[in-house]
Amino acid sequence: MLFSGLLLKWGRGKMRYEAIVVGAGLGGLTCAALLTQKGLRVLVLDKDHHPGGTSYVFQRGAFKFPMGPLSFSYPGYASCLLASLGIKEPLEFKRNHFQLITGDLDLVYSVAPKELKQELARKFPREADGLEAFFQDLQKAMKLVHDIYLWHPDYLPEKLSPLQEKVVQTEYSESRKTRILSWSQTFSGDVLRKYLNDRLLVNFLDSMGTGEPVMSFLTLAMMWNIMAVEGIWYPSWGIHGISDRLAEIIRAGGGELWLGMSVKKIIIENGQASGVLTADDNFIGADWIVSNADAKTTFLELTESRAVSGEFLEKVRSTPYTGSELCAYLGVDAEKIDLSQIRATHLFYCARPGQVEGTGPGTDGLNLESKEIEVCRWTDNEPGQAPSGYVGLILRVGFDYDHFARFRTGEKKRTSEYQAYKTELALKLVRIVENIIPGLSGAIELMEVATPLTYRDWGHRYQGSIAGWSWGADWTGNFGRKLLVETPVRNLFLAGIYAASELFMGGVPTAMRTGELAASLILRNIV
Ligand SMILES: Cc1cc2nc3c(=O)[nH]c(=O)nc-3n(C[C@H](O)[C@H](O)[C@H](O)COP(=O)(O)OP(=O)(O)OC[C@H]3O[C@@H](n4cnc5c(N)ncnc54)[C@H](O)[C@@H]3O)c2cc1C
């Protein structure tokens, strides 16, 4: 036991809130802002010294870079939510586009499905008929998931508008439910291969890159709906600006934000969450606890294992998260590089598609040419975050946590070889990307490198995971429900990207939506 009964007794009644939110990421902040707006006495605690969690920015020299998200989908949802909190300042969004360069393929794919189909048919003329048939199926599924609240009963808003009520009554027909179930159990690779032969094309349509198919057909439809229909956008305040506004609302409403204060344990008594134990061993009581820490951290580290059933714990333990990445943040002299091949804010580039990757444990990770590297023109979104004459570029590539685990000797502690090793890998990425950005190596003024260890120790994510629970078809539906906001522990809720058990609206809006849902579940119980 990390805490004693005596300590609990001592602390009880001394410090007490109606709700404690563990984590000031977008999920936690959204929840806390909505609760303070309704007059609840709220405390938000975060390990970090800034609000916003991974959606914040950090400074290196004269440059600022994002810790995590680069842009996000469902901008209308975020705007409405922020407006409902009384923020009058207009929030505008700029569309971000996505491009793939691999082998002979070079296309911007964040376009309407019809346009994409035509472009692909031009590039793969032998596959034109197959593309026609595949897009027919895909668009049927996309139509089904288009209204995020209506595509599955688990996602319904608490209060239906009259229109939604009508749609639910008419649309939740047995045939719709059957289609949803069947597509969620259909492997996307099987649908693609039924119609198409070209491996590059199949892999592109499944992963928007070069990866082999992994997900269900319904998740695939969800992903294309986000990319091609909803679009991916960057807000005029910056994503960090949204966190700052939410933190202001919490403070203005009388809520408290304790930054730089870690929670060691969420205390559960008789099956009900009753408070938290802070890093400095203070017990703080609350009627409601919302954990914005990811689900594995919440149930495998912050709560006692006996607080939930063995079956639930095993699901949390065994269901994988999405992986992590190596990321090079570059401050670059704009005069010295040629960006003419980069036609979108985000480019995915694979120098040698189809080769076997080599980055697991026991390999040296040198086969980077076979991996898909994301190149983001970061300062296209935020020009003010680089000095005049310079641009901020971000190179990201998926990497196993295990590959770097040997360098970690403790929290934020590394072996002496780590720095040189990650720098060497980042420079390899730079040299590969130089194929499409001539002059890059010689133009770098500043480079910072993040690895899965960074996302673990600074992002506080379990094994540095990035994009929520696994998108793999084998795992989808493992929890038997799509949202994990309600937990098996009474008065304990989850908020944040890991509170959705599969790909939902994408990272930022999922974090906000689950925060909103946690707040409404608490308020429903109070009113
Ligand atoms: C590298 C990277 C790239 C990403 N790119 C995108 C993108 O382009 N688009 C997108 O939409 N999403 C992206 N995401 C996902 C992104 O994380 C989410 O969109 C969003 O920021 C998640 O918010 P959250 O509230 O779930 O969690 P987080 O931002 O992870 O916040 C959780 C908070 O909980 C705190 N915490 C954890 N444990 C404790 C504890 N014990 N005590 C106190 N505090 C604790 C952490 O310090 C953190 O501040 C990316 C993530 C990463 C890491």
Coordinates of C-alpha atoms and ligand atoms in Angstrom, one line a residue:
M1 CA 0.0 0.0 0.0
L2 CA 1.4 3.4 -1.0
F3 CA -0.9 5.2 1.4
S4 CA -2.0 4.4 4.9
G5 CA -5.5 4.5 6.4
L6 CA -4.1 7.0 8.8
L7 CA -3.1 9.4 6.1
L8 CA -6.6 9.1 4.5
K9 CA -8.2 9.8 7.8
W10 CA -5.9 12.8 8.4
G11 CA -6.6 14.2 5.0
R12 CA -10.3 13.7 4.8
G13 CA -12.3 16.8 5.1
K14 CA -9.2 19.0 5.0
M15 CA -9.2 19.4 1.2
R16 CA -12.3 18.5 -0.7
Y17 CA -13.7 19.3 -4.1
E18 CA -16.8 18.2 -5.9
A19 CA -14.7 17.0 -8.8
I20 CA -11.0 16.3 -9.3
V21 CA -9.7 16.0 -12.8
V22 CA -6.4 14.2 -13.1
G23 CA -4.6 15.7 -16.2
A24 CA -4.9 19.0 -17.9
G25 CA -4.9 17.6 -21.5
L26 CA -7.7 18.7 -23.8
G27 CA -10.0 16.0 -22.4
G28 CA -9.4 17.0 -18.8
L29 CA -9.7 20.7 -19.5
T30 CA -12.9 20.4 -21.5
C31 CA -14.5 18.4 -18.7
A32 CA -13.3 20.8 -16.0
A33 CA -14.4 23.9 -17.9
L34 CA -17.9 22.5 -18.3
L35 CA -18.1 21.5 -14.7
T36 CA -16.9 24.9 -13.4
Q37 CA -19.4 26.6 -15.8
K38 CA -22.1 24.8 -13.9
G39 CA -20.8 26.0 -10.6
L40 CA -19.0 22.9 -9.3
R41 CA -15.9 23.2 -7.1
V42 CA -13.3 21.7 -9.4
L43 CA -9.5 20.9 -9.0
V44 CA -7.4 20.0 -12.0
L45 CA -4.0 18.4 -11.3
D46 CA -1.3 17.9 -13.9
K47 CA 2.3 16.6 -13.8
D48 CA 3.3 19.1 -16.3
H49 CA 3.9 22.8 -15.7
H50 CA 1.6 23.9 -18.5
P51 CA -2.0 23.1 -19.4
G52 CA -2.8 21.2 -22.6
G53 CA -0.9 18.0 -22.1
T54 CA 0.5 16.8 -25.5
S55 CA -1.4 19.5 -27.4
Y56 CA 1.0 22.1 -26.2
V57 CA 4.1 23.8 -27.8
F58 CA 7.7 23.9 -26.6
Q59 CA 10.4 26.4 -27.4
R60 CA 13.9 25.7 -28.7
G61 CA 16.0 28.7 -29.5
A62 CA 13.9 31.1 -31.6
F63 CA 11.5 28.3 -32.7
K64 CA 8.4 26.8 -31.2
F65 CA 7.2 23.3 -32.0
P66 CA 4.2 21.2 -31.1
M67 CA 4.6 18.4 -28.6
G68 CA 1.9 16.3 -30.3
P69 CA -1.1 17.2 -32.6
L70 CA -0.3 19.1 -35.8
S71 CA -4.0 19.6 -36.9
F72 CA -7.3 17.9 -36.3
S73 CA -10.8 17.1 -37.7
Y74 CA -14.3 18.1 -36.8
P75 CA -13.5 21.8 -36.4
G76 CA -17.2 22.6 -36.2
Y77 CA -17.6 20.4 -33.1
A78 CA -14.6 22.2 -31.3
S79 CA -16.0 25.7 -32.3
C80 CA -19.5 24.9 -31.0
L81 CA -18.2 23.5 -27.7
L82 CA -16.0 26.5 -27.1
A83 CA -18.8 28.9 -28.0
S84 CA -21.1 27.1 -25.5
L85 CA -18.5 27.9 -22.9
G86 CA -19.0 31.6 -23.6
I87 CA -15.9 32.3 -25.6
K88 CA -16.8 35.1 -28.0
E89 CA -13.4 35.4 -29.8
P90 CA -13.8 34.0 -33.3
L91 CA -12.0 30.8 -34.0
E92 CA -11.1 30.2 -37.6
F93 CA -9.8 27.1 -39.3
K94 CA -7.3 26.6 -42.1
R95 CA -7.6 23.3 -44.0
N96 CA -4.5 21.1 -44.0
H97 CA -3.9 18.9 -47.0
F98 CA -2.1 15.6 -47.3
Q99 CA 0.2 14.3 -50.0
L100 CA 1.9 10.9 -50.6
I101 CA 5.1 10.3 -52.5
T102 CA 6.2 6.8 -52.9
G103 CA 7.6 4.9 -55.9
D104 CA 5.9 6.5 -59.0
L105 CA 3.0 7.7 -56.9
D106 CA 2.7 11.4 -56.0
L107 CA -0.8 12.6 -55.1
V108 CA -2.6 14.9 -52.8
Y109 CA -5.3 12.7 -51.3
S110 CA -7.3 15.0 -48.9
V111 CA -9.9 15.5 -51.6
A112 CA -13.5 14.5 -52.2
P113 CA -13.9 10.7 -52.8
K114 CA -15.0 11.2 -56.4
E115 CA -12.0 13.3 -57.3
L116 CA -9.7 10.9 -55.6
K117 CA -11.2 7.9 -57.5
Q118 CA -10.7 9.7 -60.8
E119 CA -7.1 10.6 -60.0
L120 CA -6.3 7.1 -59.0
A121 CA -8.0 5.7 -62.1
R122 CA -5.7 8.0 -64.2
K123 CA -2.6 6.7 -62.3
F124 CA -3.7 3.0 -62.2
P125 CA -5.7 2.7 -65.5
R126 CA -5.9 -1.2 -65.2
E127 CA -7.6 -0.8 -61.9
A128 CA -10.3 1.6 -63.0
D129 CA -13.2 -0.8 -62.8
G130 CA -12.0 -2.1 -59.4
L131 CA -11.7 1.4 -58.1
E132 CA -15.3 2.1 -59.2
A133 CA -16.6 -0.9 -57.3
F134 CA -14.5 -0.3 -54.2
F135 CA -15.5 3.4 -54.0
Q136 CA -19.1 2.4 -54.2
D137 CA -18.7 0.2 -51.1
L138 CA -16.5 2.8 -49.3
Q139 CA -18.9 5.6 -49.9
K140 CA -21.9 3.6 -48.6
A141 CA -19.9 2.9 -45.4
M142 CA -18.8 6.6 -45.2
K143 CA -22.4 7.7 -45.5
L144 CA -23.2 5.5 -42.5
V145 CA -20.4 7.0 -40.3
H146 CA -20.8 10.5 -41.5
D147 CA -22.9 11.8 -38.6
I148 CA -20.6 10.9 -35.8
Y149 CA -23.4 10.7 -33.2
L150 CA -25.7 8.6 -35.3
W151 CA -23.4 6.0 -36.7
H152 CA -23.5 3.9 -33.6
P153 CA -25.8 4.0 -30.6
D154 CA -22.8 4.2 -28.3
Y155 CA -22.0 7.7 -29.7
L156 CA -25.4 9.2 -29.3
P157 CA -25.5 12.6 -27.6
E158 CA -27.2 12.7 -24.2
K159 CA -29.9 14.9 -25.6
L160 CA -31.1 14.3 -29.1
S161 CA -32.2 17.2 -31.2
P162 CA -35.7 16.7 -32.9
L163 CA -33.9 16.0 -36.2
Q164 CA -31.6 13.4 -34.6
E165 CA -34.6 11.9 -32.8
K166 CA -36.2 11.4 -36.2
V167 CA -33.1 10.0 -37.8
V168 CA -32.5 7.6 -35.0
Q169 CA -36.1 6.3 -35.3
T170 CA -35.9 5.9 -39.0
E171 CA -32.3 5.1 -39.4
Y172 CA -31.6 2.7 -36.7
S173 CA -33.3 0.1 -38.7
E174 CA -32.3 -3.5 -38.4
S175 CA -30.7 -3.4 -41.8
R176 CA -28.5 -0.4 -40.7
K177 CA -27.5 -2.2 -37.5
T178 CA -26.7 -5.3 -39.5
R179 CA -24.5 -3.4 -42.0
I180 CA -22.6 -1.6 -39.2
L181 CA -22.0 -4.9 -37.4
S182 CA -21.0 -6.7 -40.6
W183 CA -18.6 -3.9 -41.8
S184 CA -17.0 -3.7 -38.3
Q185 CA -16.3 -7.4 -38.6
T186 CA -15.0 -7.3 -42.2
F187 CA -11.3 -7.0 -42.7
S188 CA -10.6 -4.0 -44.9
G189 CA -7.8 -5.9 -46.8
D190 CA -10.4 -8.5 -47.9
V191 CA -12.7 -5.8 -49.4
L192 CA -9.8 -4.0 -51.1
R193 CA -8.3 -7.2 -52.6
K194 CA -11.7 -8.3 -53.8
Y195 CA -11.6 -5.4 -56.3
L196 CA -8.0 -4.4 -56.7
N197 CA -4.7 -6.1 -57.5
D198 CA -2.0 -3.5 -57.3
R199 CA -0.3 -3.7 -53.8
L200 CA 0.7 -0.1 -53.7
L201 CA -2.8 1.0 -54.5
V202 CA -4.4 -1.5 -51.9
N203 CA -1.9 -0.3 -49.3
F204 CA -2.6 3.3 -50.0
L205 CA -6.3 3.0 -49.8
D206 CA -6.0 1.1 -46.5
S207 CA -3.4 3.2 -44.8
M208 CA -3.3 6.5 -46.7
G209 CA 0.4 5.5 -47.0
T210 CA 2.3 2.3 -47.7
G211 CA 1.3 0.1 -44.7
E212 CA -0.3 -3.3 -45.2
P213 CA -4.1 -3.4 -44.4
V214 CA -4.9 -3.9 -40.7
M215 CA -8.2 -2.4 -39.8
S216 CA -11.9 -3.2 -40.2
F217 CA -13.8 -1.8 -43.2
L218 CA -15.9 0.4 -40.9
T219 CA -12.7 2.0 -39.4
L220 CA -11.4 2.5 -42.9
A221 CA -14.6 4.3 -43.8
M222 CA -14.3 6.4 -40.6
M223 CA -10.7 7.3 -41.6
W224 CA -11.6 8.3 -45.1
N225 CA -14.6 10.3 -43.8
I226 CA -12.2 12.3 -41.6
M227 CA -9.7 12.8 -44.4
A228 CA -11.9 13.4 -47.4
V229 CA -15.2 14.7 -46.1
E230 CA -14.7 16.4 -42.7
G231 CA -11.2 17.5 -43.5
I232 CA -8.3 18.1 -41.2
W233 CA -7.8 21.7 -40.0
Y234 CA -5.6 24.0 -38.0
P235 CA -7.2 26.6 -35.6
S236 CA -6.3 30.3 -35.7
W237 CA -5.5 30.2 -31.9
G238 CA -3.3 27.2 -32.4
I239 CA -4.2 23.9 -30.6
H240 CA -2.3 25.1 -27.6
G241 CA -4.4 28.3 -27.7
I242 CA -7.5 26.2 -27.2
S243 CA -6.0 24.7 -24.1
D244 CA -5.1 28.2 -22.8
R245 CA -8.6 29.4 -23.3
L246 CA -10.0 26.4 -21.5
A247 CA -7.6 26.9 -18.6
E248 CA -8.7 30.6 -18.4
I249 CA -12.4 29.6 -18.2
I250 CA -11.7 27.1 -15.4
R251 CA -9.8 29.7 -13.4
A252 CA -12.4 32.5 -14.1
G253 CA -15.1 30.1 -13.0
G254 CA -13.4 29.5 -9.6
G255 CA -11.8 26.2 -10.5
E256 CA -8.2 25.5 -9.5
L257 CA -5.4 24.3 -11.7
W258 CA -2.4 22.8 -9.9
L259 CA 0.3 22.4 -12.5
G260 CA 3.5 20.5 -11.8
M261 CA 1.5 18.3 -9.3
S262 CA 1.4 14.6 -10.1
V263 CA -1.2 12.2 -8.9
K264 CA 0.3 9.0 -7.4
K265 CA -3.0 7.2 -6.8
I266 CA -6.7 7.5 -7.4
I267 CA -8.2 6.3 -4.2
I268 CA -11.1 3.9 -4.4
E269 CA -13.1 2.8 -1.3
N270 CA -15.9 0.3 -1.4
G271 CA -15.9 0.3 -5.2
Q272 CA -16.3 4.1 -5.4
A273 CA -13.6 6.7 -6.3
S274 CA -13.2 9.0 -3.3
G275 CA -10.1 11.1 -3.9
V276 CA -6.5 11.2 -5.0
L277 CA -3.1 10.9 -3.4
T278 CA -0.8 13.5 -4.7
A279 CA 3.0 13.1 -5.3
D280 CA 3.6 15.0 -2.1
D281 CA 1.4 12.5 -0.2
N282 CA -1.6 14.6 0.3
F283 CA -5.0 13.0 0.2
I284 CA -7.6 15.2 -1.5
G285 CA -11.2 14.1 -1.4
A286 CA -13.8 14.5 -4.1
D287 CA -17.2 13.3 -5.0
W288 CA -16.2 12.6 -8.6
I289 CA -12.8 11.8 -10.2
V290 CA -12.1 12.2 -13.9
S291 CA -8.9 10.6 -15.2
N292 CA -7.4 12.3 -18.2
A293 CA -4.4 10.0 -17.9
D294 CA -4.6 7.2 -20.6
A295 CA -6.7 4.1 -19.7
K296 CA -3.7 1.8 -19.1
T297 CA -2.0 4.3 -16.8
T298 CA -5.3 4.8 -15.0
F299 CA -6.0 1.2 -14.4
L300 CA -2.6 -0.4 -14.3
E301 CA -0.8 2.3 -12.4
L302 CA -3.0 4.8 -10.7
T303 CA -5.7 2.5 -9.2
E304 CA -5.3 -0.6 -7.1
S305 CA -5.8 -3.7 -9.3
R306 CA -8.5 -5.1 -7.1
A307 CA -10.7 -2.0 -7.9
V308 CA -11.9 -3.5 -11.1
S309 CA -12.7 -7.1 -12.2
G310 CA -9.9 -9.3 -13.3
E311 CA -11.6 -9.6 -16.7
F312 CA -11.7 -5.8 -17.3
L313 CA -8.1 -5.4 -16.1
E314 CA -7.0 -8.2 -18.5
K315 CA -8.7 -6.4 -21.4
V316 CA -7.0 -3.1 -20.5
R317 CA -3.6 -5.0 -20.2
S318 CA -3.8 -7.0 -23.3
T319 CA -5.5 -4.7 -25.8
P320 CA -2.7 -2.8 -27.5
Y321 CA -2.4 0.9 -28.1
T322 CA -1.3 2.5 -31.3
G323 CA 2.5 2.7 -31.4
S324 CA 4.9 5.6 -30.9
E325 CA 7.4 7.5 -33.1
L326 CA 10.7 9.1 -33.7
C327 CA 10.3 12.8 -34.4
A328 CA 12.9 15.4 -35.6
Y329 CA 11.9 19.0 -35.1
L330 CA 13.9 21.2 -37.5
G331 CA 14.6 24.9 -37.6
V332 CA 15.6 25.5 -41.2
D333 CA 17.0 28.3 -43.3
A334 CA 14.2 28.8 -45.9
E335 CA 16.6 30.2 -48.5
K336 CA 18.7 27.1 -48.6
I337 CA 16.0 24.5 -49.3
D338 CA 13.8 23.6 -52.2
L339 CA 10.2 22.8 -51.0
S340 CA 8.7 22.8 -54.5
Q341 CA 7.8 19.0 -54.3
I342 CA 5.9 19.5 -51.1
R343 CA 2.4 20.5 -52.2
A344 CA 0.6 20.0 -48.9
T345 CA 1.1 20.8 -45.2
H346 CA 1.6 17.1 -44.5
L347 CA 3.6 14.9 -46.8
F348 CA 4.1 11.1 -46.4
Y349 CA 7.2 9.9 -48.1
C350 CA 8.5 6.3 -48.5
A351 CA 11.7 6.0 -50.4
R352 CA 11.6 2.2 -50.9
P353 CA 8.0 0.9 -50.5
G354 CA 7.6 -2.9 -50.0
Q355 CA 10.9 -3.6 -48.2
V356 CA 10.8 -5.4 -44.9
E357 CA 11.1 -2.9 -42.1
G358 CA 13.9 -3.4 -39.5
T359 CA 13.1 -1.4 -36.4
G360 CA 12.0 -4.0 -33.8
P361 CA 14.1 -5.1 -30.8
G362 CA 17.4 -6.6 -31.8
T363 CA 17.6 -4.7 -35.1
D364 CA 19.6 -1.6 -35.6
G365 CA 16.7 0.5 -37.1
L366 CA 18.7 1.4 -40.1
N367 CA 16.2 0.4 -42.7
L368 CA 14.5 3.7 -42.6
E369 CA 14.1 3.9 -46.4
S370 CA 11.3 1.3 -46.1
K371 CA 9.4 3.4 -43.6
E372 CA 6.9 6.1 -44.3
I373 CA 8.2 9.4 -43.1
E374 CA 5.8 12.3 -42.4
V375 CA 7.1 15.7 -43.3
C376 CA 5.0 18.5 -41.9
R377 CA 5.5 22.2 -43.0
W378 CA 4.7 23.2 -39.4
T379 CA 5.2 27.0 -39.9
D380 CA 2.7 27.0 -42.8
N381 CA 0.2 26.7 -39.9
E382 CA 2.0 28.9 -37.4
P383 CA 4.3 31.3 -39.3
G384 CA 5.1 33.2 -36.1
Q385 CA 6.8 30.1 -34.6
A386 CA 10.0 30.6 -36.6
P387 CA 12.1 33.7 -37.0
S388 CA 11.9 35.6 -40.3
G389 CA 13.6 33.8 -43.1
Y390 CA 13.3 30.4 -41.4
V391 CA 10.8 27.6 -41.4
G392 CA 9.9 24.9 -38.9
L393 CA 9.7 21.4 -40.4
I394 CA 8.8 18.2 -38.5
L395 CA 9.8 14.7 -39.6
R396 CA 8.0 11.8 -38.0
V397 CA 8.3 8.1 -38.4
G398 CA 6.6 5.2 -36.5
F399 CA 8.9 3.5 -34.1
D400 CA 8.6 0.7 -31.4
Y401 CA 8.9 1.7 -27.8
D402 CA 10.9 -1.4 -27.2
H403 CA 13.5 -0.3 -29.7
F404 CA 14.4 2.6 -27.3
A405 CA 13.6 1.0 -23.9
R406 CA 17.2 -0.1 -23.3
F407 CA 18.2 3.6 -23.1
R408 CA 15.8 4.4 -20.3
T409 CA 17.2 4.1 -16.8
G410 CA 14.4 5.9 -14.9
E411 CA 11.8 8.7 -15.4
K412 CA 13.5 11.2 -17.7
K413 CA 16.8 9.4 -17.2
R414 CA 18.8 7.9 -20.1
T415 CA 22.0 6.1 -20.7
S416 CA 24.9 8.1 -22.1
E417 CA 24.5 6.6 -25.6
Y418 CA 20.9 7.8 -26.1
Q419 CA 21.6 11.3 -27.3
A420 CA 24.1 10.2 -30.0
Y421 CA 21.8 7.3 -31.1
K422 CA 18.7 9.4 -31.5
T423 CA 20.6 12.1 -33.3
E424 CA 22.1 9.6 -35.7
L425 CA 18.7 8.2 -36.5
A426 CA 17.2 11.7 -37.0
L427 CA 20.1 12.6 -39.4
K428 CA 19.3 9.5 -41.3
L429 CA 15.7 10.7 -41.7
V430 CA 17.0 14.0 -42.9
R431 CA 19.2 12.4 -45.5
I432 CA 16.3 10.3 -46.8
V433 CA 14.0 13.3 -46.9
E434 CA 16.6 15.3 -48.8
N435 CA 15.5 13.2 -51.9
I436 CA 12.4 15.4 -51.9
I437 CA 13.7 18.5 -50.1
P438 CA 17.0 19.3 -51.8
G439 CA 19.4 21.2 -49.6
L440 CA 17.9 20.1 -46.3
S441 CA 21.0 18.8 -44.5
G442 CA 22.9 22.0 -45.1
A443 CA 20.0 24.3 -44.1
I444 CA 19.4 23.0 -40.6
E445 CA 20.0 25.6 -37.9
L446 CA 18.4 23.7 -35.0
M447 CA 17.3 20.1 -34.4
E448 CA 15.5 18.6 -31.5
V449 CA 14.7 14.9 -31.5
A450 CA 11.9 13.1 -29.7
T451 CA 11.5 9.3 -29.3
P452 CA 8.9 7.0 -27.8
L453 CA 10.8 7.7 -24.5
T454 CA 10.0 11.4 -24.8
Y455 CA 6.3 10.7 -25.3
R456 CA 6.4 8.4 -22.3
D457 CA 8.2 10.7 -19.9
W458 CA 7.1 14.1 -21.1
G459 CA 3.8 13.2 -22.7
H460 CA 3.0 10.8 -19.9
R461 CA 1.6 8.3 -22.3
Y462 CA 1.8 4.6 -21.6
Q463 CA 4.8 3.4 -23.7
G464 CA 4.7 6.7 -25.6
S465 CA 1.6 5.7 -27.5
I466 CA 0.3 8.4 -29.9
A467 CA -3.1 7.8 -31.4
G468 CA -5.3 6.0 -29.0
W469 CA -6.1 2.2 -28.8
S470 CA -5.0 0.0 -31.7
W471 CA -6.9 0.5 -35.0
G472 CA -6.3 -3.2 -35.8
A473 CA -9.4 -5.2 -36.8
D474 CA -8.4 -8.0 -34.4
W475 CA -8.9 -5.6 -31.4
T476 CA -11.8 -3.5 -32.5
G477 CA -14.8 -4.2 -30.3
N478 CA -12.7 -5.9 -27.6
F479 CA -14.3 -3.8 -24.9
G480 CA -17.8 -4.5 -26.1
R481 CA -18.5 -0.8 -26.3
K482 CA -17.0 2.1 -28.1
L483 CA -16.6 4.6 -25.3
L484 CA -14.8 4.0 -22.0
V485 CA -15.9 7.2 -20.4
E486 CA -17.9 5.3 -17.8
T487 CA -15.6 3.0 -15.9
P488 CA -16.4 -0.1 -13.7
V489 CA -15.5 2.1 -10.7
R490 CA -18.4 4.2 -9.4
N491 CA -17.8 8.0 -9.7
L492 CA -14.6 7.5 -11.8
F493 CA -14.7 8.6 -15.4
L494 CA -12.2 8.7 -18.2
A495 CA -11.7 11.6 -20.5
G496 CA -9.3 11.9 -23.4
I497 CA -8.3 10.1 -26.6
Y498 CA -8.0 6.8 -24.7
A499 CA -11.6 7.1 -23.5
A500 CA -12.7 5.9 -27.0
S501 CA -11.8 2.3 -27.6
E502 CA -11.3 2.7 -31.3
L503 CA -10.8 5.4 -33.9
F504 CA -13.6 7.9 -33.4
M505 CA -13.4 11.6 -34.4
G506 CA -9.5 11.7 -34.4
G507 CA -7.4 12.8 -31.4
V508 CA -8.3 16.3 -30.5
P509 CA -12.1 16.2 -31.0
T510 CA -12.2 12.8 -29.3
A511 CA -10.4 14.2 -26.3
M512 CA -12.9 17.1 -26.1
R513 CA -16.0 15.0 -26.8
T514 CA -15.1 12.5 -24.1
G515 CA -14.4 15.3 -21.7
E516 CA -17.8 16.8 -22.5
L517 CA -19.4 13.4 -22.0
A518 CA -17.7 12.8 -18.6
A519 CA -18.9 16.3 -17.5
S520 CA -22.5 15.6 -18.6
L521 CA -22.5 12.2 -16.8
I522 CA -21.4 13.9 -13.6
L523 CA -23.9 16.7 -14.0
R524 CA -26.7 14.3 -14.8
N525 CA -26.1 12.6 -11.4
I526 CA -26.0 15.9 -9.5
V527 CA -29.1 17.6 -10.9
Ligands
LIG1 C1 3.4 12.9 -31.0 C2 1.9 13.0 -31.1 C3 1.3 13.4 -32.2 C4 -0.1 13.6 -32.3 N1 -0.7 14.1 -33.4 C5 -2.0 14.3 -33.4 C6 -2.6 15.0 -34.5 O1 -2.0 15.4 -35.5 N2 -4.0 15.2 -34.5 C7 -4.8 14.9 -33.4 O2 -6.0 15.1 -33.4 N3 -4.2 14.2 -32.4 C8 -2.9 13.9 -32.4 N4 -2.3 13.3 -31.3 C9 -3.2 12.8 -30.2 C10 -3.3 13.9 -29.2 O3 -2.6 13.4 -28.1 C11 -4.7 14.2 -28.8 O4 -5.2 14.8 -30.0 C12 -5.0 15.1 -27.7 O5 -4.0 16.1 -27.4 C13 -5.1 14.2 -26.5 O6 -5.6 14.9 -25.4 P1 -5.9 14.1 -24.1 O7 -6.7 15.0 -23.3 O8 -6.4 12.8 -24.5 O9 -4.5 13.7 -23.5 P2 -3.1 14.3 -23.2 O10 -2.8 15.5 -24.0 O11 -2.1 13.2 -23.2 O12 -3.2 14.9 -21.7 C14 -3.2 14.0 -20.6 C15 -2.6 14.8 -19.4 O13 -2.7 14.0 -18.2 C16 -1.5 14.2 -17.5 N5 -1.3 13.1 -16.6 C17 -1.1 11.8 -16.9 N6 -0.9 11.1 -15.8 C18 -0.9 12.0 -14.7 C19 -0.8 11.9 -13.3 N7 -0.5 10.7 -12.7 N8 -0.9 13.0 -12.5 C20 -1.2 14.2 -13.1 N9 -1.3 14.4 -14.4 C21 -1.2 13.3 -15.2 C22 -0.4 14.4 -18.5 O14 0.6 15.2 -18.0 C23 -1.2 15.2 -19.6 O15 -1.1 16.6 -19.4 C24 -0.9 13.2 -31.2 C25 -0.3 12.8 -30.0 C26 1.1 12.7 -30.0 C27 1.8 12.2 -28.7

